[in-house]
Amino acid sequence: EKFCGLGKNGNFVTCGEMNGVDVWYGNIKQANVKLYDYVEKGALIGQVSDKTLYLVFQKEGKFIDYQSYLSKS
């Protein structure tokens, strides 16, 4: 499960994973989740504005390498 919320500074969705990693999905045209929703893995959380989705991974407020994170998932 992920904890999701909509950001106030642009169109993005933030999901806080249970292991302390926050994932920011940017360039979202329409969010399919609302603040404090819990979503299952693989759920559609939003639609991208164009063909580019921006991802940011943070743990304890610090940016982390997404490739190392995704390889563990």
PDB file as gemmi writes it, atoms N, CA and C in Angstrom:
CRYST1    1.000    1.000    1.000  90.00  90.00  90.00 P 1                      
ATOM      1  N   GLU A   1       0.834  -1.191   0.000  1.00  0.00           N  
ATOM      2  CA  GLU A   1       0.000   0.000   0.000  1.00  0.00           C  
ATOM      3  C   GLU A   1       0.871   1.245   0.000  1.00  0.00           C  
ATOM      4  N   LYS A   2       0.338   2.297  -0.579  1.00  0.00           N  
ATOM      5  CA  LYS A   2       1.025   3.575  -0.601  1.00  0.00           C  
ATOM      6  C   LYS A   2       0.076   4.646  -0.096  1.00  0.00           C  
ATOM      7  N   PHE A   3       0.626   5.635   0.523  1.00  0.00           N  
ATOM      8  CA  PHE A   3      -0.134   6.781   0.986  1.00  0.00           C  
ATOM      9  C   PHE A   3       0.021   7.864  -0.062  1.00  0.00           C  
ATOM     10  N   CYS A   4      -1.070   8.379  -0.599  1.00  0.00           N  
ATOM     11  CA  CYS A   4      -1.001   9.348  -1.692  1.00  0.00           C  
ATOM     12  C   CYS A   4      -1.596  10.685  -1.296  1.00  0.00           C  
ATOM     13  N   GLY A   5      -1.013  11.731  -1.836  1.00  0.00           N  
ATOM     14  CA  GLY A   5      -1.551  13.072  -1.658  1.00  0.00           C  
ATOM     15  C   GLY A   5      -1.232  13.926  -2.866  1.00  0.00           C  
ATOM     16  N   LEU A   6      -2.058  14.912  -3.117  1.00  0.00           N  
ATOM     17  CA  LEU A   6      -1.830  15.836  -4.216  1.00  0.00           C  
ATOM     18  C   LEU A   6      -1.013  17.010  -3.721  1.00  0.00           C  
ATOM     19  N   GLY A   7      -0.067  17.438  -4.540  1.00  0.00           N  
ATOM     20  CA  GLY A   7       0.762  18.567  -4.165  1.00  0.00           C  
ATOM     21  C   GLY A   7       0.092  19.899  -4.441  1.00  0.00           C  
ATOM     22  N   LYS A   8       0.533  20.916  -3.758  1.00  0.00           N  
ATOM     23  CA  LYS A   8      -0.026  22.256  -3.944  1.00  0.00           C  
ATOM     24  C   LYS A   8       0.794  23.080  -4.930  1.00  0.00           C  
ATOM     25  N   ASN A   9       2.013  22.669  -5.231  1.00  0.00           N  
ATOM     26  CA  ASN A   9       2.915  23.450  -6.086  1.00  0.00           C  
ATOM     27  C   ASN A   9       3.053  22.829  -7.464  1.00  0.00           C  
ATOM     28  N   GLY A  10       1.962  22.639  -8.166  1.00  0.00           N  
ATOM     29  CA  GLY A  10       2.019  22.051  -9.491  1.00  0.00           C  
ATOM     30  C   GLY A  10       1.265  20.746  -9.516  1.00  0.00           C  
ATOM     31  N   ASN A  11       1.268  20.136 -10.660  1.00  0.00           N  
ATOM     32  CA  ASN A  11       0.516  18.913 -10.846  1.00  0.00           C  
ATOM     33  C   ASN A  11       1.398  17.700 -10.615  1.00  0.00           C  
ATOM     34  N   PHE A  12       1.329  17.171  -9.439  1.00  0.00           N  
ATOM     35  CA  PHE A  12       2.072  15.959  -9.106  1.00  0.00           C  
ATOM     36  C   PHE A  12       1.352  15.191  -8.018  1.00  0.00           C  
ATOM     37  N   VAL A  13       1.695  13.936  -7.905  1.00  0.00           N  
ATOM     38  CA  VAL A  13       1.167  13.071  -6.856  1.00  0.00           C  
ATOM     39  C   VAL A  13       2.355  12.550  -6.069  1.00  0.00           C  
ATOM     40  N   THR A  14       2.250  12.562  -4.760  1.00  0.00           N  
ATOM     41  CA  THR A  14       3.295  12.026  -3.898  1.00  0.00           C  
ATOM     42  C   THR A  14       2.775  10.773  -3.212  1.00  0.00           C  
ATOM     43  N   CYS A  15       3.570   9.716  -3.260  1.00  0.00           N  
ATOM     44  CA  CYS A  15       3.211   8.476  -2.573  1.00  0.00           C  
ATOM     45  C   CYS A  15       4.315   8.151  -1.586  1.00  0.00           C  
ATOM     46  N   GLY A  16       3.940   7.975  -0.339  1.00  0.00           N  
ATOM     47  CA  GLY A  16       4.888   7.573   0.685  1.00  0.00           C  
ATOM     48  C   GLY A  16       4.821   6.070   0.860  1.00  0.00           C  
ATOM     49  N   GLU A  17       5.904   5.403   0.525  1.00  0.00           N  
ATOM     50  CA  GLU A  17       5.944   3.952   0.630  1.00  0.00           C  
ATOM     51  C   GLU A  17       6.219   3.555   2.081  1.00  0.00           C  
ATOM     52  N   MET A  18       5.887   2.336   2.420  1.00  0.00           N  
ATOM     53  CA  MET A  18       6.028   1.875   3.795  1.00  0.00           C  
ATOM     54  C   MET A  18       7.482   1.802   4.272  1.00  0.00           C  
ATOM     55  N   ASN A  19       8.443   1.704   3.344  1.00  0.00           N  
ATOM     56  CA  ASN A  19       9.844   1.615   3.750  1.00  0.00           C  
ATOM     57  C   ASN A  19      10.502   2.983   3.894  1.00  0.00           C  
ATOM     58  N   GLY A  20       9.696   4.041   3.911  1.00  0.00           N  
ATOM     59  CA  GLY A  20      10.233   5.376   4.147  1.00  0.00           C  
ATOM     60  C   GLY A  20      10.640   6.131   2.902  1.00  0.00           C  
ATOM     61  N   VAL A  21      10.396   5.589   1.729  1.00  0.00           N  
ATOM     62  CA  VAL A  21      10.732   6.256   0.482  1.00  0.00           C  
ATOM     63  C   VAL A  21       9.503   6.998  -0.029  1.00  0.00           C  
ATOM     64  N   ASP A  22       9.691   8.266  -0.358  1.00  0.00           N  
ATOM     65  CA  ASP A  22       8.627   9.050  -0.981  1.00  0.00           C  
ATOM     66  C   ASP A  22       8.890   9.099  -2.474  1.00  0.00           C  
ATOM     67  N   VAL A  23       7.865   8.816  -3.262  1.00  0.00           N  
ATOM     68  CA  VAL A  23       7.970   8.873  -4.717  1.00  0.00           C  
ATOM     69  C   VAL A  23       7.064   9.991  -5.203  1.00  0.00           C  
ATOM     70  N   TRP A  24       7.650  10.912  -5.972  1.00  0.00           N  
ATOM     71  CA  TRP A  24       6.912  12.034  -6.537  1.00  0.00           C  
ATOM     72  C   TRP A  24       6.719  11.766  -8.017  1.00  0.00           C  
ATOM     73  N   TYR A  25       5.477  11.758  -8.457  1.00  0.00           N  
ATOM     74  CA  TYR A  25       5.130  11.562  -9.862  1.00  0.00           C  
ATOM     75  C   TYR A  25       4.716  12.924 -10.406  1.00  0.00           C  
ATOM     76  N   GLY A  26       5.516  13.484 -11.306  1.00  0.00           N  
ATOM     77  CA  GLY A  26       5.260  14.823 -11.823  1.00  0.00           C  
ATOM     78  C   GLY A  26       4.747  14.821 -13.245  1.00  0.00           C  
ATOM     79  N   ASN A  27       4.245  15.967 -13.662  1.00  0.00           N  
ATOM     80  CA  ASN A  27       3.666  16.176 -14.986  1.00  0.00           C  
ATOM     81  C   ASN A  27       2.337  15.436 -15.114  1.00  0.00           C  
ATOM     82  N   ILE A  28       1.561  15.460 -14.046  1.00  0.00           N  
ATOM     83  CA  ILE A  28       0.268  14.775 -14.004  1.00  0.00           C  
ATOM     84  C   ILE A  28      -0.823  15.730 -14.496  1.00  0.00           C  
ATOM     85  N   LYS A  29      -1.600  15.286 -15.479  1.00  0.00           N  
ATOM     86  CA  LYS A  29      -2.713  16.074 -16.007  1.00  0.00           C  
ATOM     87  C   LYS A  29      -3.931  15.944 -15.099  1.00  0.00           C  
ATOM     88  N   GLN A  30      -4.209  14.720 -14.698  1.00  0.00           N  
ATOM     89  CA  GLN A  30      -5.383  14.459 -13.861  1.00  0.00           C  
ATOM     90  C   GLN A  30      -5.032  13.362 -12.865  1.00  0.00           C  
ATOM     91  N   ALA A  31      -5.257  13.623 -11.597  1.00  0.00           N  
ATOM     92  CA  ALA A  31      -4.992  12.625 -10.562  1.00  0.00           C  
ATOM     93  C   ALA A  31      -6.227  11.750 -10.368  1.00  0.00           C  
ATOM     94  N   ASN A  32      -6.008  10.472 -10.220  1.00  0.00           N  
ATOM     95  CA  ASN A  32      -7.098   9.532  -9.952  1.00  0.00           C  
ATOM     96  C   ASN A  32      -7.178   9.163  -8.480  1.00  0.00           C  
ATOM     97  N   VAL A  33      -6.415   9.854  -7.662  1.00  0.00           N  
ATOM     98  CA  VAL A  33      -6.415   9.640  -6.215  1.00  0.00           C  
ATOM     99  C   VAL A  33      -6.671  10.976  -5.538  1.00  0.00           C  
ATOM    100  N   LYS A  34      -7.074  10.900  -4.288  1.00  0.00           N  
ATOM    101  CA  LYS A  34      -7.248  12.122  -3.519  1.00  0.00           C  
ATOM    102  C   LYS A  34      -6.389  12.022  -2.257  1.00  0.00           C  
ATOM    103  N   LEU A  35      -6.267  13.115  -1.588  1.00  0.00           N  
ATOM    104  CA  LEU A  35      -5.429  13.197  -0.406  1.00  0.00           C  
ATOM    105  C   LEU A  35      -5.763  12.081   0.580  1.00  0.00           C  
ATOM    106  N   TYR A  36      -4.739  11.395   1.052  1.00  0.00           N  
ATOM    107  CA  TYR A  36      -4.808  10.319   2.048  1.00  0.00           C  
ATOM    108  C   TYR A  36      -5.403   9.012   1.528  1.00  0.00           C  
ATOM    109  N   ASP A  37      -5.532   8.876   0.223  1.00  0.00           N  
ATOM    110  CA  ASP A  37      -5.965   7.589  -0.320  1.00  0.00           C  
ATOM    111  C   ASP A  37      -4.884   6.532  -0.103  1.00  0.00           C  
ATOM    112  N   TYR A  38      -5.312   5.307   0.116  1.00  0.00           N  
ATOM    113  CA  TYR A  38      -4.407   4.158   0.107  1.00  0.00           C  
ATOM    114  C   TYR A  38      -4.674   3.413  -1.187  1.00  0.00           C  
ATOM    115  N   VAL A  39      -3.616   3.134  -1.923  1.00  0.00           N  
ATOM    116  CA  VAL A  39      -3.781   2.465  -3.215  1.00  0.00           C  
ATOM    117  C   VAL A  39      -2.948   1.194  -3.251  1.00  0.00           C  
ATOM    118  N   GLU A  40      -3.416   0.262  -4.043  1.00  0.00           N  
ATOM    119  CA  GLU A  40      -2.706  -1.004  -4.204  1.00  0.00           C  
ATOM    120  C   GLU A  40      -1.603  -0.863  -5.242  1.00  0.00           C  
ATOM    121  N   LYS A  41      -0.611  -1.702  -5.173  1.00  0.00           N  
ATOM    122  CA  LYS A  41       0.464  -1.733  -6.156  1.00  0.00           C  
ATOM    123  C   LYS A  41      -0.143  -1.935  -7.539  1.00  0.00           C  
ATOM    124  N   GLY A  42       0.304  -1.120  -8.494  1.00  0.00           N  
ATOM    125  CA  GLY A  42      -0.175  -1.223  -9.858  1.00  0.00           C  
ATOM    126  C   GLY A  42      -1.412  -0.395 -10.164  1.00  0.00           C  
ATOM    127  N   ALA A  43      -1.969   0.274  -9.161  1.00  0.00           N  
ATOM    128  CA  ALA A  43      -3.176   1.083  -9.371  1.00  0.00           C  
ATOM    129  C   ALA A  43      -2.847   2.319 -10.211  1.00  0.00           C  
ATOM    130  N   LEU A  44      -3.790   2.758 -10.999  1.00  0.00           N  
ATOM    131  CA  LEU A  44      -3.649   3.974 -11.799  1.00  0.00           C  
ATOM    132  C   LEU A  44      -3.866   5.175 -10.889  1.00  0.00           C  
ATOM    133  N   ILE A  45      -2.792   5.955 -10.657  1.00  0.00           N  
ATOM    134  CA  ILE A  45      -2.888   7.096  -9.748  1.00  0.00           C  
ATOM    135  C   ILE A  45      -3.105   8.410 -10.477  1.00  0.00           C  
ATOM    136  N   GLY A  46      -2.875   8.423 -11.785  1.00  0.00           N  
ATOM    137  CA  GLY A  46      -3.073   9.654 -12.538  1.00  0.00           C  
ATOM    138  C   GLY A  46      -2.756   9.476 -14.001  1.00  0.00           C  
ATOM    139  N   GLN A  47      -3.043  10.534 -14.758  1.00  0.00           N  
ATOM    140  CA  GLN A  47      -2.756  10.561 -16.185  1.00  0.00           C  
ATOM    141  C   GLN A  47      -1.693  11.608 -16.445  1.00  0.00           C  
ATOM    142  N   VAL A  48      -0.744  11.277 -17.305  1.00  0.00           N  
ATOM    143  CA  VAL A  48       0.377  12.167 -17.615  1.00  0.00           C  
ATOM    144  C   VAL A  48      -0.082  13.251 -18.586  1.00  0.00           C  
ATOM    145  N   SER A  49       0.443  14.474 -18.406  1.00  0.00           N  
ATOM    146  CA  SER A  49       0.068  15.596 -19.259  1.00  0.00           C  
ATOM    147  C   SER A  49       0.502  15.406 -20.709  1.00  0.00           C  
ATOM    148  N   ASP A  50       1.681  14.897 -20.899  1.00  0.00           N  
ATOM    149  CA  ASP A  50       2.155  14.566 -22.240  1.00  0.00           C  
ATOM    150  C   ASP A  50       2.861  13.224 -22.144  1.00  0.00           C  
ATOM    151  N   LYS A  51       3.858  12.996 -22.930  1.00  0.00           N  
ATOM    152  CA  LYS A  51       4.500  11.678 -22.931  1.00  0.00           C  
ATOM    153  C   LYS A  51       5.609  11.546 -21.897  1.00  0.00           C  
ATOM    154  N   THR A  52       5.804  12.551 -21.062  1.00  0.00           N  
ATOM    155  CA  THR A  52       6.902  12.520 -20.096  1.00  0.00           C  
ATOM    156  C   THR A  52       6.364  12.465 -18.669  1.00  0.00           C  
ATOM    157  N   LEU A  53       6.784  11.460 -17.928  1.00  0.00           N  
ATOM    158  CA  LEU A  53       6.466  11.355 -16.506  1.00  0.00           C  
ATOM    159  C   LEU A  53       7.745  11.626 -15.730  1.00  0.00           C  
ATOM    160  N   TYR A  54       7.681  12.511 -14.769  1.00  0.00           N  
ATOM    161  CA  TYR A  54       8.841  12.820 -13.947  1.00  0.00           C  
ATOM    162  C   TYR A  54       8.736  12.069 -12.635  1.00  0.00           C  
ATOM    163  N   LEU A  55       9.822  11.403 -12.258  1.00  0.00           N  
ATOM    164  CA  LEU A  55       9.874  10.661 -11.003  1.00  0.00           C  
ATOM    165  C   LEU A  55      10.988  11.212 -10.128  1.00  0.00           C  
ATOM    166  N   VAL A  56      10.694  11.377  -8.854  1.00  0.00           N  
ATOM    167  CA  VAL A  56      11.698  11.775  -7.871  1.00  0.00           C  
ATOM    168  C   VAL A  56      11.547  10.833  -6.690  1.00  0.00           C  
ATOM    169  N   PHE A  57      12.665  10.292  -6.226  1.00  0.00           N  
ATOM    170  CA  PHE A  57      12.677   9.378  -5.084  1.00  0.00           C  
ATOM    171  C   PHE A  57      13.437  10.040  -3.945  1.00  0.00           C  
ATOM    172  N   GLN A  58      12.820  10.082  -2.764  1.00  0.00           N  
ATOM    173  CA  GLN A  58      13.468  10.662  -1.593  1.00  0.00           C  
ATOM    174  C   GLN A  58      13.311   9.737  -0.396  1.00  0.00           C  
ATOM    175  N   LYS A  59      14.331   9.733   0.437  1.00  0.00           N  
ATOM    176  CA  LYS A  59      14.264   9.029   1.712  1.00  0.00           C  
ATOM    177  C   LYS A  59      14.848   9.958   2.762  1.00  0.00           C  
ATOM    178  N   GLU A  60      14.075  10.210   3.804  1.00  0.00           N  
ATOM    179  CA  GLU A  60      14.468  11.122   4.876  1.00  0.00           C  
ATOM    180  C   GLU A  60      14.855  12.486   4.322  1.00  0.00           C  
ATOM    181  N   GLY A  61      14.116  12.946   3.291  1.00  0.00           N  
ATOM    182  CA  GLY A  61      14.344  14.261   2.710  1.00  0.00           C  
ATOM    183  C   GLY A  61      15.513  14.359   1.751  1.00  0.00           C  
ATOM    184  N   LYS A  62      16.195  13.249   1.486  1.00  0.00           N  
ATOM    185  CA  LYS A  62      17.343  13.260   0.582  1.00  0.00           C  
ATOM    186  C   LYS A  62      17.004  12.485  -0.686  1.00  0.00           C  
ATOM    187  N   PHE A  63      17.476  13.005  -1.805  1.00  0.00           N  
ATOM    188  CA  PHE A  63      17.248  12.327  -3.070  1.00  0.00           C  
ATOM    189  C   PHE A  63      18.023  11.019  -3.109  1.00  0.00           C  
ATOM    190  N   ILE A  64      17.400   9.980  -3.668  1.00  0.00           N  
ATOM    191  CA  ILE A  64      18.088   8.702  -3.809  1.00  0.00           C  
ATOM    192  C   ILE A  64      18.042   8.269  -5.269  1.00  0.00           C  
ATOM    193  N   ASP A  65      18.943   7.385  -5.629  1.00  0.00           N  
ATOM    194  CA  ASP A  65      19.039   6.869  -6.991  1.00  0.00           C  
ATOM    195  C   ASP A  65      17.854   5.948  -7.265  1.00  0.00           C  
ATOM    196  N   TYR A  66      17.048   6.332  -8.227  1.00  0.00           N  
ATOM    197  CA  TYR A  66      15.838   5.545  -8.499  1.00  0.00           C  
ATOM    198  C   TYR A  66      16.158   4.160  -9.032  1.00  0.00           C  
ATOM    199  N   GLN A  67      17.270   4.005  -9.754  1.00  0.00           N  
ATOM    200  CA  GLN A  67      17.600   2.707 -10.324  1.00  0.00           C  
ATOM    201  C   GLN A  67      17.885   1.676  -9.235  1.00  0.00           C  
ATOM    202  N   SER A  68      18.582   2.083  -8.201  1.00  0.00           N  
ATOM    203  CA  SER A  68      18.852   1.150  -7.105  1.00  0.00           C  
ATOM    204  C   SER A  68      17.575   0.832  -6.342  1.00  0.00           C  
ATOM    205  N   TYR A  69      16.683   1.801  -6.219  1.00  0.00           N  
ATOM    206  CA  TYR A  69      15.411   1.555  -5.535  1.00  0.00           C  
ATOM    207  C   TYR A  69      14.538   0.596  -6.336  1.00  0.00           C  
ATOM    208  N   LEU A  70      14.401   0.863  -7.632  1.00  0.00           N  
ATOM    209  CA  LEU A  70      13.533   0.020  -8.462  1.00  0.00           C  
ATOM    210  C   LEU A  70      14.047  -1.404  -8.575  1.00  0.00           C  
ATOM    211  N   SER A  71      15.345  -1.591  -8.547  1.00  0.00           N  
ATOM    212  CA  SER A  71      15.886  -2.947  -8.651  1.00  0.00           C  
ATOM    213  C   SER A  71      15.578  -3.775  -7.408  1.00  0.00           C  
ATOM    214  N   LYS A  72      15.284  -3.115  -6.276  1.00  0.00           N  
ATOM    215  CA  LYS A  72      14.938  -3.827  -5.040  1.00  0.00           C  
ATOM    216  C   LYS A  72      13.448  -4.119  -4.932  1.00  0.00           C  
ATOM    217  N   SER A  73      12.639  -3.438  -5.738  1.00  0.00           N  
ATOM    218  CA  SER A  73      11.170  -3.573  -5.658  1.00  0.00           C  
ATOM    219  C   SER A  73      10.687  -4.830  -6.322  1.00  0.00           C  
TER     220      SER A  73                                                      
END                                                                             
